[in-house]
GROMACS .gro file of C-alpha atoms in nm:
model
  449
    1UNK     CA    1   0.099  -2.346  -3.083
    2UNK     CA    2   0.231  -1.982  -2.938
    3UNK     CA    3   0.068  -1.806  -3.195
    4UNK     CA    4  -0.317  -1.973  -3.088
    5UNK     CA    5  -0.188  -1.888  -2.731
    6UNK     CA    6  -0.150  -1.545  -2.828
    7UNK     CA    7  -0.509  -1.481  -3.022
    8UNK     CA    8  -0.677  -1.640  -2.747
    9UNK     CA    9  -0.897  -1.379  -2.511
   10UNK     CA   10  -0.843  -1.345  -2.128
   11UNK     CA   11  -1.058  -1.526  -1.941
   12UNK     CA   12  -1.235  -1.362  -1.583
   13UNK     CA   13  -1.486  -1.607  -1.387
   14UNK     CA   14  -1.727  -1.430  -1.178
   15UNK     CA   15  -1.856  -1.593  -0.872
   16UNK     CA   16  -2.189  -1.532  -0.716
   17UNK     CA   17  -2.507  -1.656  -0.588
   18UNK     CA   18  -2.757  -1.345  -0.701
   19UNK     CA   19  -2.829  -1.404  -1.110
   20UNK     CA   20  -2.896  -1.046  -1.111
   21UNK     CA   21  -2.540  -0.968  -1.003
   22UNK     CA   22  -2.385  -1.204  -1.217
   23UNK     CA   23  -2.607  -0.984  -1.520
   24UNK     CA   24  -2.506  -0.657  -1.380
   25UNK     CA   25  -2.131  -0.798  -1.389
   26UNK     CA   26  -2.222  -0.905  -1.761
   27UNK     CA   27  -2.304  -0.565  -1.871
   28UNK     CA   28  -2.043  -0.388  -1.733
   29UNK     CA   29  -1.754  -0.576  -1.868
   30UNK     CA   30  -1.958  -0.652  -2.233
   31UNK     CA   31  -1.694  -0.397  -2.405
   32UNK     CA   32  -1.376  -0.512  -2.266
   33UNK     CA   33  -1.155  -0.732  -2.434
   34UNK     CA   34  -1.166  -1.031  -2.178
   35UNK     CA   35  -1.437  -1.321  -2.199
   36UNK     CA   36  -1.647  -1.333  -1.918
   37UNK     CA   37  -1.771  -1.632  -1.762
   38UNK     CA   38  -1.991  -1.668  -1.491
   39UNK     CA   39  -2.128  -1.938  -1.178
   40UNK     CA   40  -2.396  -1.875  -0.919
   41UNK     CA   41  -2.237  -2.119  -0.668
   42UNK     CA   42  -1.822  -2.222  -0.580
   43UNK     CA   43  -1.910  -2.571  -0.686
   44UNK     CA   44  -2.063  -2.459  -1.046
   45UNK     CA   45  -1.791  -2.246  -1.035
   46UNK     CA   46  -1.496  -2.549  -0.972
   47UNK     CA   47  -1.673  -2.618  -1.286
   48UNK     CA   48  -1.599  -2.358  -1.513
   49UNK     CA   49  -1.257  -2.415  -1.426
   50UNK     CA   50  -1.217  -2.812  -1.518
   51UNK     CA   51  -1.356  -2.718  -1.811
   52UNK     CA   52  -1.216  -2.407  -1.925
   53UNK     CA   53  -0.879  -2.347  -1.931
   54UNK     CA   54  -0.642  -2.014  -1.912
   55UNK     CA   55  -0.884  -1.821  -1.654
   56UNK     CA   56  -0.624  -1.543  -1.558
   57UNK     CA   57  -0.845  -1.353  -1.280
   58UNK     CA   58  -1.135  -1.502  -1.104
   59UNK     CA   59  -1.352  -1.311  -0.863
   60UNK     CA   60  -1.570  -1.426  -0.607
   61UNK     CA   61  -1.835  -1.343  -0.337
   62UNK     CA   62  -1.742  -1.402   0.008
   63UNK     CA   63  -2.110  -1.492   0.153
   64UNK     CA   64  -2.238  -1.777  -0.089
   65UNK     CA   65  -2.481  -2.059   0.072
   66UNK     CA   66  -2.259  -2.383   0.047
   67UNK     CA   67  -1.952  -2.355  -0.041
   68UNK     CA   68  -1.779  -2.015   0.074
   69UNK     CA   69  -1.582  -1.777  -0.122
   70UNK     CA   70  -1.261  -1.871   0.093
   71UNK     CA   71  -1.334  -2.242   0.014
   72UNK     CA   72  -1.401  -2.197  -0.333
   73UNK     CA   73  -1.082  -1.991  -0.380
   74UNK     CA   74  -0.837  -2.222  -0.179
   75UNK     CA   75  -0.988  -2.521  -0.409
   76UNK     CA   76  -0.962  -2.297  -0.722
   77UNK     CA   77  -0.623  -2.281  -0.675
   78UNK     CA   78  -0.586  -2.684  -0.766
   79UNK     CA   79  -0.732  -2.619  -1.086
   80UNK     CA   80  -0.633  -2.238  -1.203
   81UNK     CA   81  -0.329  -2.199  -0.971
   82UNK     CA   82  -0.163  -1.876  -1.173
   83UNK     CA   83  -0.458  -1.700  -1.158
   84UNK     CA   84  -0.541  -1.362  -0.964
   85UNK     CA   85  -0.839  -1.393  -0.687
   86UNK     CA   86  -1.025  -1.104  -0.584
   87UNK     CA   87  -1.306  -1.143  -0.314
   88UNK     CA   88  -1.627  -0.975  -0.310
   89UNK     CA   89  -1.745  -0.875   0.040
   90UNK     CA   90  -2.030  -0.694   0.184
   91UNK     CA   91  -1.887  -0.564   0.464
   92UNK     CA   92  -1.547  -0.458   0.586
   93UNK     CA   93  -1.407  -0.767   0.791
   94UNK     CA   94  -1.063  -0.800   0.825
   95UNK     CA   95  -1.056  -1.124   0.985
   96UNK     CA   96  -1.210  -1.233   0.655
   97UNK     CA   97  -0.989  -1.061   0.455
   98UNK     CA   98  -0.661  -1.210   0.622
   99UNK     CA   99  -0.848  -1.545   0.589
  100UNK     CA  100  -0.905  -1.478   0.179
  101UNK     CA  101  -0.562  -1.409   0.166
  102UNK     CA  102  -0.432  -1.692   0.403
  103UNK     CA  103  -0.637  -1.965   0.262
  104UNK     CA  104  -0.757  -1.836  -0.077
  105UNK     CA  105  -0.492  -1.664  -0.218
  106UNK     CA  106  -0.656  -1.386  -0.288
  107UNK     CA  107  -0.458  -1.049  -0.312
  108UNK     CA  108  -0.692  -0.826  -0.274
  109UNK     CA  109  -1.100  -0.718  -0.214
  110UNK     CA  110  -1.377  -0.493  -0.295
  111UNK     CA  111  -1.683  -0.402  -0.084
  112UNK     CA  112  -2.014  -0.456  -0.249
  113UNK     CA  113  -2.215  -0.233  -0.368
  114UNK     CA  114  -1.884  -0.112  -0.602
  115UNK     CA  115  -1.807   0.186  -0.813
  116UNK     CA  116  -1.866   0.044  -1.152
  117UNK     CA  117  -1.561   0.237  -1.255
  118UNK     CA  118  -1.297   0.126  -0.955
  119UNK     CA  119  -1.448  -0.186  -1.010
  120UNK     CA  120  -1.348  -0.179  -1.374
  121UNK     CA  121  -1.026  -0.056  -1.311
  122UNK     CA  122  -0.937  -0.320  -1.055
  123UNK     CA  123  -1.008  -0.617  -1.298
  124UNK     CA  124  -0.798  -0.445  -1.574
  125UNK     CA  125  -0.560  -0.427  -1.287
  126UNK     CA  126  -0.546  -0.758  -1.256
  127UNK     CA  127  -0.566  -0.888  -1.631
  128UNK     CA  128  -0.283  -0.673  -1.702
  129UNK     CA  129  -0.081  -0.826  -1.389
  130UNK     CA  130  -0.165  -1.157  -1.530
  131UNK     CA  131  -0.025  -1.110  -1.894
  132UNK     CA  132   0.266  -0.993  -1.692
  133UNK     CA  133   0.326  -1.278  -1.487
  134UNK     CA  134   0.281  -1.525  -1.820
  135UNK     CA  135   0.518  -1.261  -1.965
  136UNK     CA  136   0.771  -1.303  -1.718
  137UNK     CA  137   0.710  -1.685  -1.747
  138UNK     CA  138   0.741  -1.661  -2.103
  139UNK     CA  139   1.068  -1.451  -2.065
  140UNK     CA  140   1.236  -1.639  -1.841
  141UNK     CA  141   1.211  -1.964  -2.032
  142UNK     CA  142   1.338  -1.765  -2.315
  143UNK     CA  143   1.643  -1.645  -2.174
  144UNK     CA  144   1.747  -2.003  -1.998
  145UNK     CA  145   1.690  -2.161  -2.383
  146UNK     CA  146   1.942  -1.875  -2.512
  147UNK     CA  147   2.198  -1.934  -2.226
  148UNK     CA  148   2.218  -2.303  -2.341
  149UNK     CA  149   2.259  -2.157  -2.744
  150UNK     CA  150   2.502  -1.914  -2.645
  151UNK     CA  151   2.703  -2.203  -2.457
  152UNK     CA  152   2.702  -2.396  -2.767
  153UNK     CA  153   2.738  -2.102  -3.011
  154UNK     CA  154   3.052  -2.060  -2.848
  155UNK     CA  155   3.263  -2.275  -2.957
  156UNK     CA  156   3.266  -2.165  -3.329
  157UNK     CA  157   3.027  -1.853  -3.373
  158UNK     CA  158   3.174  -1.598  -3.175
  159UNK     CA  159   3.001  -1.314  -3.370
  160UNK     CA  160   2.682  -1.455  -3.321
  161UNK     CA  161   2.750  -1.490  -2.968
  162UNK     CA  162   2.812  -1.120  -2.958
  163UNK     CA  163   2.473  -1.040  -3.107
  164UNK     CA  164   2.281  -1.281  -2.913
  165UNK     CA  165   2.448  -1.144  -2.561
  166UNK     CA  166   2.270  -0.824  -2.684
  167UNK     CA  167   1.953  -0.930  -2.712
  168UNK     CA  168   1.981  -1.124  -2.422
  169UNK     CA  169   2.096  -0.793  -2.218
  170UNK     CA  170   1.795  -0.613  -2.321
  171UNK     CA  171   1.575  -0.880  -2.276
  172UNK     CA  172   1.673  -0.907  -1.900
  173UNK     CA  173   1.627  -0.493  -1.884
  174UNK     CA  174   1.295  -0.524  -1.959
  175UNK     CA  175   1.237  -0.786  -1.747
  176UNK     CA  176   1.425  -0.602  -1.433
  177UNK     CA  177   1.199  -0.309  -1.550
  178UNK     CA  178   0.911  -0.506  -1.530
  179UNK     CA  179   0.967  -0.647  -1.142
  180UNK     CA  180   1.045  -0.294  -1.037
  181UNK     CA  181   0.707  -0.242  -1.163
  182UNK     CA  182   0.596  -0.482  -0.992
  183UNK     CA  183   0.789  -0.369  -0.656
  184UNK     CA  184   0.657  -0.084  -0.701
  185UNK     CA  185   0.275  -0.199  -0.714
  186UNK     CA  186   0.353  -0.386  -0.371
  187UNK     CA  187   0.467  -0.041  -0.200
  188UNK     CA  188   0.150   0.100  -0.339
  189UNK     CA  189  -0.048  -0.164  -0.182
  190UNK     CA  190   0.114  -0.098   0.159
  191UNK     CA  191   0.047   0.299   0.115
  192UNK     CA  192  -0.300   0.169   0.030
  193UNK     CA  193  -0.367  -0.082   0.377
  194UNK     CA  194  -0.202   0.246   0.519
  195UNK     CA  195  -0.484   0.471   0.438
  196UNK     CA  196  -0.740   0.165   0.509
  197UNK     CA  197  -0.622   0.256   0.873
  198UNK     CA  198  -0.684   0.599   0.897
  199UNK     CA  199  -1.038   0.498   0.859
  200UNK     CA  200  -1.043   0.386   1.210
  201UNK     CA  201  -1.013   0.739   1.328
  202UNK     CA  202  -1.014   1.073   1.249
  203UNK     CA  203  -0.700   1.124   1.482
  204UNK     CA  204  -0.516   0.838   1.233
  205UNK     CA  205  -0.536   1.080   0.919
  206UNK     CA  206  -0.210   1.147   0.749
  207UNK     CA  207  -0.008   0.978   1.079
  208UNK     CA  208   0.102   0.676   0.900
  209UNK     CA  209   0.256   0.867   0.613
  210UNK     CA  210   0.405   1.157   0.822
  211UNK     CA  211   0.550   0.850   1.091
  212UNK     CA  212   0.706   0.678   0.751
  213UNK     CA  213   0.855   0.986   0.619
  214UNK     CA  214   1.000   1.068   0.953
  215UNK     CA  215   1.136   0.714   1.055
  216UNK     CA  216   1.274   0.646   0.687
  217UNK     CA  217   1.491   0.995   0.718
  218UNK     CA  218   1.622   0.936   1.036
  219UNK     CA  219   1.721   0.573   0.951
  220UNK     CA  220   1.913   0.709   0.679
  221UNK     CA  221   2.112   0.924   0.869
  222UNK     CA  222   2.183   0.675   1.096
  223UNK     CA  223   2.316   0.465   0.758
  224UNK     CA  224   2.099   0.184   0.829
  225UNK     CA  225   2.100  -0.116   0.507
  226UNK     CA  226   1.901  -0.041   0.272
  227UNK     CA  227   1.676  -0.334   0.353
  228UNK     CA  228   1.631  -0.253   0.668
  229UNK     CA  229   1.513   0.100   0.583
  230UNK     CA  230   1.309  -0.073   0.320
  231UNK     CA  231   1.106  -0.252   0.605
  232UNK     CA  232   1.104   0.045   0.852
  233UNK     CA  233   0.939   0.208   0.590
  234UNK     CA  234   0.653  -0.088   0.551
  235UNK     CA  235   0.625  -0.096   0.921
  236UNK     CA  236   0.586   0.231   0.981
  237UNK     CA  237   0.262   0.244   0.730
  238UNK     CA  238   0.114  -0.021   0.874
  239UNK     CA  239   0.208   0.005   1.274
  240UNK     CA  240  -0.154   0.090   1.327
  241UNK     CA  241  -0.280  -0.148   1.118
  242UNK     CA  242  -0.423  -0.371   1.457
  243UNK     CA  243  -0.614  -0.046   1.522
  244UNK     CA  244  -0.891  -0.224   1.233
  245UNK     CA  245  -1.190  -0.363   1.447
  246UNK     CA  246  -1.106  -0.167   1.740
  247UNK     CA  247  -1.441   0.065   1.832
  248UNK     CA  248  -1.328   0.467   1.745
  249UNK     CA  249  -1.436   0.515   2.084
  250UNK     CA  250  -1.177   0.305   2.234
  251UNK     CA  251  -0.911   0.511   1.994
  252UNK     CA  252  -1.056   0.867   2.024
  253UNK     CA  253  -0.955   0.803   2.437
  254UNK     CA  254  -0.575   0.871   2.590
  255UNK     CA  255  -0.428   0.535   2.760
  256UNK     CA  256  -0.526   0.685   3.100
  257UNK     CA  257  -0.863   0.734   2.990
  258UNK     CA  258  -0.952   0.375   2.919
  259UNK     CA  259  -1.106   0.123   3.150
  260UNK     CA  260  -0.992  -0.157   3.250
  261UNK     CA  261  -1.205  -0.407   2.932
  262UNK     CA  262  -1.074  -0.132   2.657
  263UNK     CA  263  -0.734  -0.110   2.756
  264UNK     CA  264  -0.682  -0.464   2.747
  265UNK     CA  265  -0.886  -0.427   2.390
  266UNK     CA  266  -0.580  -0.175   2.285
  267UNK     CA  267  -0.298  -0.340   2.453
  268UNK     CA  268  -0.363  -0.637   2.170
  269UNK     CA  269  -0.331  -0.399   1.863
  270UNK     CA  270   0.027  -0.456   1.841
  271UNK     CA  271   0.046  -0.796   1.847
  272UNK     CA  272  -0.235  -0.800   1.648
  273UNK     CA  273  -0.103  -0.628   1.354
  274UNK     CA  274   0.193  -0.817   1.326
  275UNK     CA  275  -0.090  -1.127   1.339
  276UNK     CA  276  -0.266  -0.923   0.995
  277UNK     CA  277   0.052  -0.902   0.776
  278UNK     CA  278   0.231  -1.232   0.904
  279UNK     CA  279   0.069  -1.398   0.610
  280UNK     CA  280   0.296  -1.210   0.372
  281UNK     CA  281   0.609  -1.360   0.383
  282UNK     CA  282   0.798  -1.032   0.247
  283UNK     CA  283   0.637  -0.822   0.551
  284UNK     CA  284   0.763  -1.042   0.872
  285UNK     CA  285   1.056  -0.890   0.919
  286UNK     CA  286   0.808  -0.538   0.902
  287UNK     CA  287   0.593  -0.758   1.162
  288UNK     CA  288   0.805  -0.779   1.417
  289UNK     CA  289   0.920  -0.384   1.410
  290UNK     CA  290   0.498  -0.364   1.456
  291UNK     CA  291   0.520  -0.590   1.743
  292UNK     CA  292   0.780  -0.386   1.933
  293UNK     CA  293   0.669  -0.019   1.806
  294UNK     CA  294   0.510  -0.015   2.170
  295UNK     CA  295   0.798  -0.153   2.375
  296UNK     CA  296   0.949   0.193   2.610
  297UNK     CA  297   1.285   0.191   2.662
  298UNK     CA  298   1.272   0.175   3.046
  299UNK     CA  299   1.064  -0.175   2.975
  300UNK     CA  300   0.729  -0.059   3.115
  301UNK     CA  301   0.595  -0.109   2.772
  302UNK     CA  302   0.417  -0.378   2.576
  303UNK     CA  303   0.351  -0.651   2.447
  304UNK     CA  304   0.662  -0.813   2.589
  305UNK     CA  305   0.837  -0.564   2.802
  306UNK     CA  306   1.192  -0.538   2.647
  307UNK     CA  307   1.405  -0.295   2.735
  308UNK     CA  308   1.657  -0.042   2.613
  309UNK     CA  309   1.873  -0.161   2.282
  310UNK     CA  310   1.694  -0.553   2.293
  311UNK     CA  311   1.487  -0.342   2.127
  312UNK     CA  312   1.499  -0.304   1.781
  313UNK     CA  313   1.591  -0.034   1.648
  314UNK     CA  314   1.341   0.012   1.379
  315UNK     CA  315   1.077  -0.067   1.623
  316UNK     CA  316   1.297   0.259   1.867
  317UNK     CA  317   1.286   0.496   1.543
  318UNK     CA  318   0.908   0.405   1.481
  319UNK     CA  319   0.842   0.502   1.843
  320UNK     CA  320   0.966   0.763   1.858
  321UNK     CA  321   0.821   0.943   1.515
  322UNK     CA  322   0.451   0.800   1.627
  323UNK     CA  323   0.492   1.015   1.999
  324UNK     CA  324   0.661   1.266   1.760
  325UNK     CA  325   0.310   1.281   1.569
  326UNK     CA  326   0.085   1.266   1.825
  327UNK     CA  327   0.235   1.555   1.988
  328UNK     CA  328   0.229   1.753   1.684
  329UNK     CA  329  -0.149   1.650   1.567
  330UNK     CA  330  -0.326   1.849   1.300
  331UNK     CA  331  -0.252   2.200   1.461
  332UNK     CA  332   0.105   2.237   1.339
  333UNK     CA  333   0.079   2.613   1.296
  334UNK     CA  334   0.021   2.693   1.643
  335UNK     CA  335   0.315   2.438   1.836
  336UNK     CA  336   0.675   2.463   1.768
  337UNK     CA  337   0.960   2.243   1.769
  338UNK     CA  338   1.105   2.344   2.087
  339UNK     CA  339   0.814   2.308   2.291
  340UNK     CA  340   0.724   1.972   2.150
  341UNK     CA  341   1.126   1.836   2.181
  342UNK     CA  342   1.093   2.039   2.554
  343UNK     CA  343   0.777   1.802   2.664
  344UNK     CA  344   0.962   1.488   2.472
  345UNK     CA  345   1.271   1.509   2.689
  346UNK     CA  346   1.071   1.475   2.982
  347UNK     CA  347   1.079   1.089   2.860
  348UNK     CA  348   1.352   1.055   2.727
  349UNK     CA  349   1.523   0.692   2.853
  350UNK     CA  350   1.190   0.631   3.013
  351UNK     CA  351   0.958   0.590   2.674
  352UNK     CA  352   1.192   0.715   2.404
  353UNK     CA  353   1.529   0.617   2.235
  354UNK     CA  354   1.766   0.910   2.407
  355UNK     CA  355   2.024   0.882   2.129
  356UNK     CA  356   1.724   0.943   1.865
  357UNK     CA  357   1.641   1.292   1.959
  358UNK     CA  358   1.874   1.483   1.784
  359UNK     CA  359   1.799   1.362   1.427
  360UNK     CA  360   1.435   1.378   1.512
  361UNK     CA  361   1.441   1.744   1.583
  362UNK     CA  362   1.609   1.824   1.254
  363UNK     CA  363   1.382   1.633   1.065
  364UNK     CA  364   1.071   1.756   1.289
  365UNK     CA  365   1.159   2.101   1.190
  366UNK     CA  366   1.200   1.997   0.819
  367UNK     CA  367   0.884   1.766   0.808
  368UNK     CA  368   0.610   2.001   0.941
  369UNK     CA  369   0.706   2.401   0.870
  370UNK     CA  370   0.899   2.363   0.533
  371UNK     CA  371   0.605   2.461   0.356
  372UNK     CA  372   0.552   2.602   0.056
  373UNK     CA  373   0.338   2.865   0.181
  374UNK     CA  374   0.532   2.969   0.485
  375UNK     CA  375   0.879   2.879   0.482
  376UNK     CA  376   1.068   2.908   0.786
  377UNK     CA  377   1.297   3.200   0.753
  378UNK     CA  378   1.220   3.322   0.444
  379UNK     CA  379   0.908   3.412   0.227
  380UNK     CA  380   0.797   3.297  -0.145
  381UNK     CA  381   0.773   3.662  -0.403
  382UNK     CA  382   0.550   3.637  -0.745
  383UNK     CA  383   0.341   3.314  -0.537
  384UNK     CA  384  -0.060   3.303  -0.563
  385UNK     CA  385  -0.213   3.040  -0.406
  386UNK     CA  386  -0.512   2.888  -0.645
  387UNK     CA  387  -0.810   2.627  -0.623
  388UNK     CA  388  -0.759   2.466  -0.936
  389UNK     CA  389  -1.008   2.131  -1.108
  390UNK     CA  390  -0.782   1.867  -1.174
  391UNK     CA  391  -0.844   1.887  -1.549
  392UNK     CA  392  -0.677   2.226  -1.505
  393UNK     CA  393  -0.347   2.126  -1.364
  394UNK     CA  394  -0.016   2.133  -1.528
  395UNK     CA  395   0.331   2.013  -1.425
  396UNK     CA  396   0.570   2.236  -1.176
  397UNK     CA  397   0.263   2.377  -0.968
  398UNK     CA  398   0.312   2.294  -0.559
  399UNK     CA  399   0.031   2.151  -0.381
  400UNK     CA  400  -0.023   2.435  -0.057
  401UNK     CA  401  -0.243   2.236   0.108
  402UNK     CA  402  -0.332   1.832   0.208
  403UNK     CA  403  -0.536   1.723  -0.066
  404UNK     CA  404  -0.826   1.441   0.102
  405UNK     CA  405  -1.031   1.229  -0.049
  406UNK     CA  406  -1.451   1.296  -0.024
  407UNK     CA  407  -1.435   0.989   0.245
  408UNK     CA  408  -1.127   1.163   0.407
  409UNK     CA  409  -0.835   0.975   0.229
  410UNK     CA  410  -0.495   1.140   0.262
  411UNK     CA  411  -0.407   1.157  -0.107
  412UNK     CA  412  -0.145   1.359  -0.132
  413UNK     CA  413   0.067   1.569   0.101
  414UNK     CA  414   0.123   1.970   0.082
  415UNK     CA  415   0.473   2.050  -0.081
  416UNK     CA  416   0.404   1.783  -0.340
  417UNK     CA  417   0.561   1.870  -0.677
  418UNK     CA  418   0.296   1.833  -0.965
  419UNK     CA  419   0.411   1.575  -1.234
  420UNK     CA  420   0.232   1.422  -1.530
  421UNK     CA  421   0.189   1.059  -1.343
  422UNK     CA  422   0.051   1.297  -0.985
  423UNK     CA  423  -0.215   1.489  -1.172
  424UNK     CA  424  -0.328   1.179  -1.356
  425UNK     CA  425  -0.358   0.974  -1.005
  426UNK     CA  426  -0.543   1.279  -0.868
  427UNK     CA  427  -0.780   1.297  -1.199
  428UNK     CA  428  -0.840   0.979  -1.112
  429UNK     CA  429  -0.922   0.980  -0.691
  430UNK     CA  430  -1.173   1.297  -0.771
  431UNK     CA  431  -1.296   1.075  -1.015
  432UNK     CA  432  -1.375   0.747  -0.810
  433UNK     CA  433  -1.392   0.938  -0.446
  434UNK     CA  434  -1.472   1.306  -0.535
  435UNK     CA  435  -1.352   1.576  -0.299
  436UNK     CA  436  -1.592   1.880  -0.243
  437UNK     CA  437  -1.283   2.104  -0.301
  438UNK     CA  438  -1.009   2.152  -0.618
  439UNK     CA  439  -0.671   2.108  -0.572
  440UNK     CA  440  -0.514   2.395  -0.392
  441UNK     CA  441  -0.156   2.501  -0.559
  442UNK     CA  442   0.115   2.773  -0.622
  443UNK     CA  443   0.306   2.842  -0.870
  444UNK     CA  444   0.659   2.997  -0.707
  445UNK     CA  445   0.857   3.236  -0.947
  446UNK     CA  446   1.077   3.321  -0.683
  447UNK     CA  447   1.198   3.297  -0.346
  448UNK     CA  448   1.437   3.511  -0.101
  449UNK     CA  449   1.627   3.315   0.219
   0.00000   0.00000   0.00000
């Protein structure tokens, strides 16, 4: 019976009420090597899936008359419960989102109209995390059936215990290879909601990654757990992430500058965020450092007023890297460290952590003028910087400046060391979201200290 199992072609049900999408949809995925079904309503769709078994991925359109996309995926889930659900949505909602993921399972969406070849991608995405997880399925039965041979096999075949426990060793490497895989797919999703949020401002670009980056080093020196660095890292990529929905007018204004309806608009972000991501039981503990990145030490600050070490001390170290950020902005050439640290101690055990400040200066200093192109205290010899295509990258060239996205993406950070997986990930951005610029690089021969 494996061996039908294993000639049998993926399945991926498409969900919509427009024929002529469900025909586009057709033609685009005629060459893959999935079978594509198809329904132009949830309950035609329900269907499809009493009747067909071994869909792995099924995507569906949020606005349908009748049954919804969120109803029809929380009731596909009775009859296809392994598979992956992506929702199709014509218009950013995040409320809808949350509720596609809350009640439909769904782990991620994609706005309508699509890139033919994101969209593409996206479902190969999620095919391949499907064999994965019937992989893993498949692997972990196998190793529990071997543990109760080797038990047996023990008793008068030790050699063929000792060839077994082999197998069985490499077996559980590649599965230990495979969920850091997929760990490592989950952090790319948060780095991914991350840059969702600097769409809510221009002010937001590159803050969530250069607040990360700065909370994650300063948590290490303080030899926080590894777990807990782990979720000050999540946090501190999503701390904004209650900023969705909020007008960019609202944002673009200082707290003082607000009146009285929009700050209490802004006042909810906080708790609002934690709200978004509750859903995911691996980001609570993240949550609640979102909750409390807000909170000021003297207890003036919000959404529940705690003071000094009550709070937490990722939600401190988050704190202090977002005023950290602000202060610096996007003109980092023309502020230094001492007069940003000389305005910061002004609130120091009034809005900031006072016992933070010294590892945030170090790290300040590291973070935003250790560049490639002008190193503090010492200059680069045989450097030229060039604008290079992506198809004319190689590995060991420095990015020298902030490569964006054409919609304004953050995509990767100046200083970055080119590497075969990097230039294929940026091949791929100009590709889906093309830049009007190339990449900007150096290649250093040389420096003197």
């Amino acid at each position: 019976m494996s061996e039908a199992v294993d000639v049998q072609l993926d399945k991926v049900l498409f969900v919509d009420d427009e024929e002529s999408i469900l025909r586009s949809l057709n033609r685009l995925f005629m060459d893959e090597e999935f079978l594509v079904l198809t329904a132009n309503s949830g309950e035609k769709g329900l269907t499809v899936l009493r009747e067909t078994g071994g869909v792995g991925v099924i995507v569906s359109d949020q606005r349908m008359p009748g049954m919804s996309g969120v109803e029809f995926l929380s009731r596909s889930r009775e009859r296809a419960p392994d598979a992956l659900r992506i929702v199709l949505t014509g218009y950013a909602d995040i409320n809808a989102t949350v509720e596609a993921i809350n009640k439909g399972g769904a782990y991620r969406y994609i706005t309508k109209p699509w890139n033919d070849e994101d969209l593409l991608q996206t479902i190969r995405d999620a095919v391949r995390q499907y064999r994965l997880m019937l992989e893993n399925r498949r692997l972990n039965v196998l190793v529990q059936k071997q543990n109760e041979e080797l038990q047996e096999w023990n008793t008068n075949l030790k050699g063929r215990v000792l060839e077994q426990t082999a197998t069985i060793r490499k077996q559980n490497e590649d599965l230990s290879a495979k969920n850091e895989r997929i760990g490592e797919n989950f952090r790319k999703v948060l780095e991914a909601f991350s840059r969702l949020v600097e769409l809510c401002s221009a002010r937001l670009k590159s803050h969530a990654k250069n607040v990360a980056e700065l909370s994650v080093n300063v948590a290490r020196e303080l030899n926080l757990p590894e777990k807990d660095i782990e979720t000050i890292h999540a946090a501190a990529l999503l701390h904004d992430i209650g900023k969705i929905g909020i007008p960019e007018a609202i944002l673009e204004k200082s707290l003082i500058e607000l009146t009285e309806s929009e700050r209490l608009i802004y006042l909810q972000h906080a708790v609002r965020g934690q709200s978004a991501i509750d859903v995911v039981e691996d980001l609570r503990a993240a949550g609640l450092l979102i909750r409390h990145h807000h909170e000021r030490y003297d207890g003036k600050g919000f959404p529940d007023g705690l003071t000094g070490e009550a709070i937490p001390i990722g939600a401190r170290i988050i704190a202090f890297a977002d005023y950290l950020d602000h202060e610096f902005g996007n003109q980092r050439g023309g502020v230094t460290v001492d007069v940003v640290f000389g305005k910061i101690s002004l609130h120091l055990g009034f809005l900031l952590d006072p016992s933070l400040v010294g590892h945030f200066k170090r790290f300040a200093r590291y973070h935003y003028f250790s560049h490639p192109t002008r190193p503090e205290g010492g200059t680069h010899q045989g450097s030229m910087e060039l604008e290079l295509p992506p198809g004319k990258l190689t590995e060991g060239l420095i990015v020298s400046r902030d490569v964006f996205s054409g919609t304004g993406l953050l995509l990767m950070r100046s200083g970055t060391v080119l590497d075969d997986a990097k230039i294929v990930s940026l091949r791929r951005y100009y590709q889906i979201d093309p830049p009007a610029n190339g990449v900007f690089v150096i290649n250093v021969t040389g420096m003197v200290m």
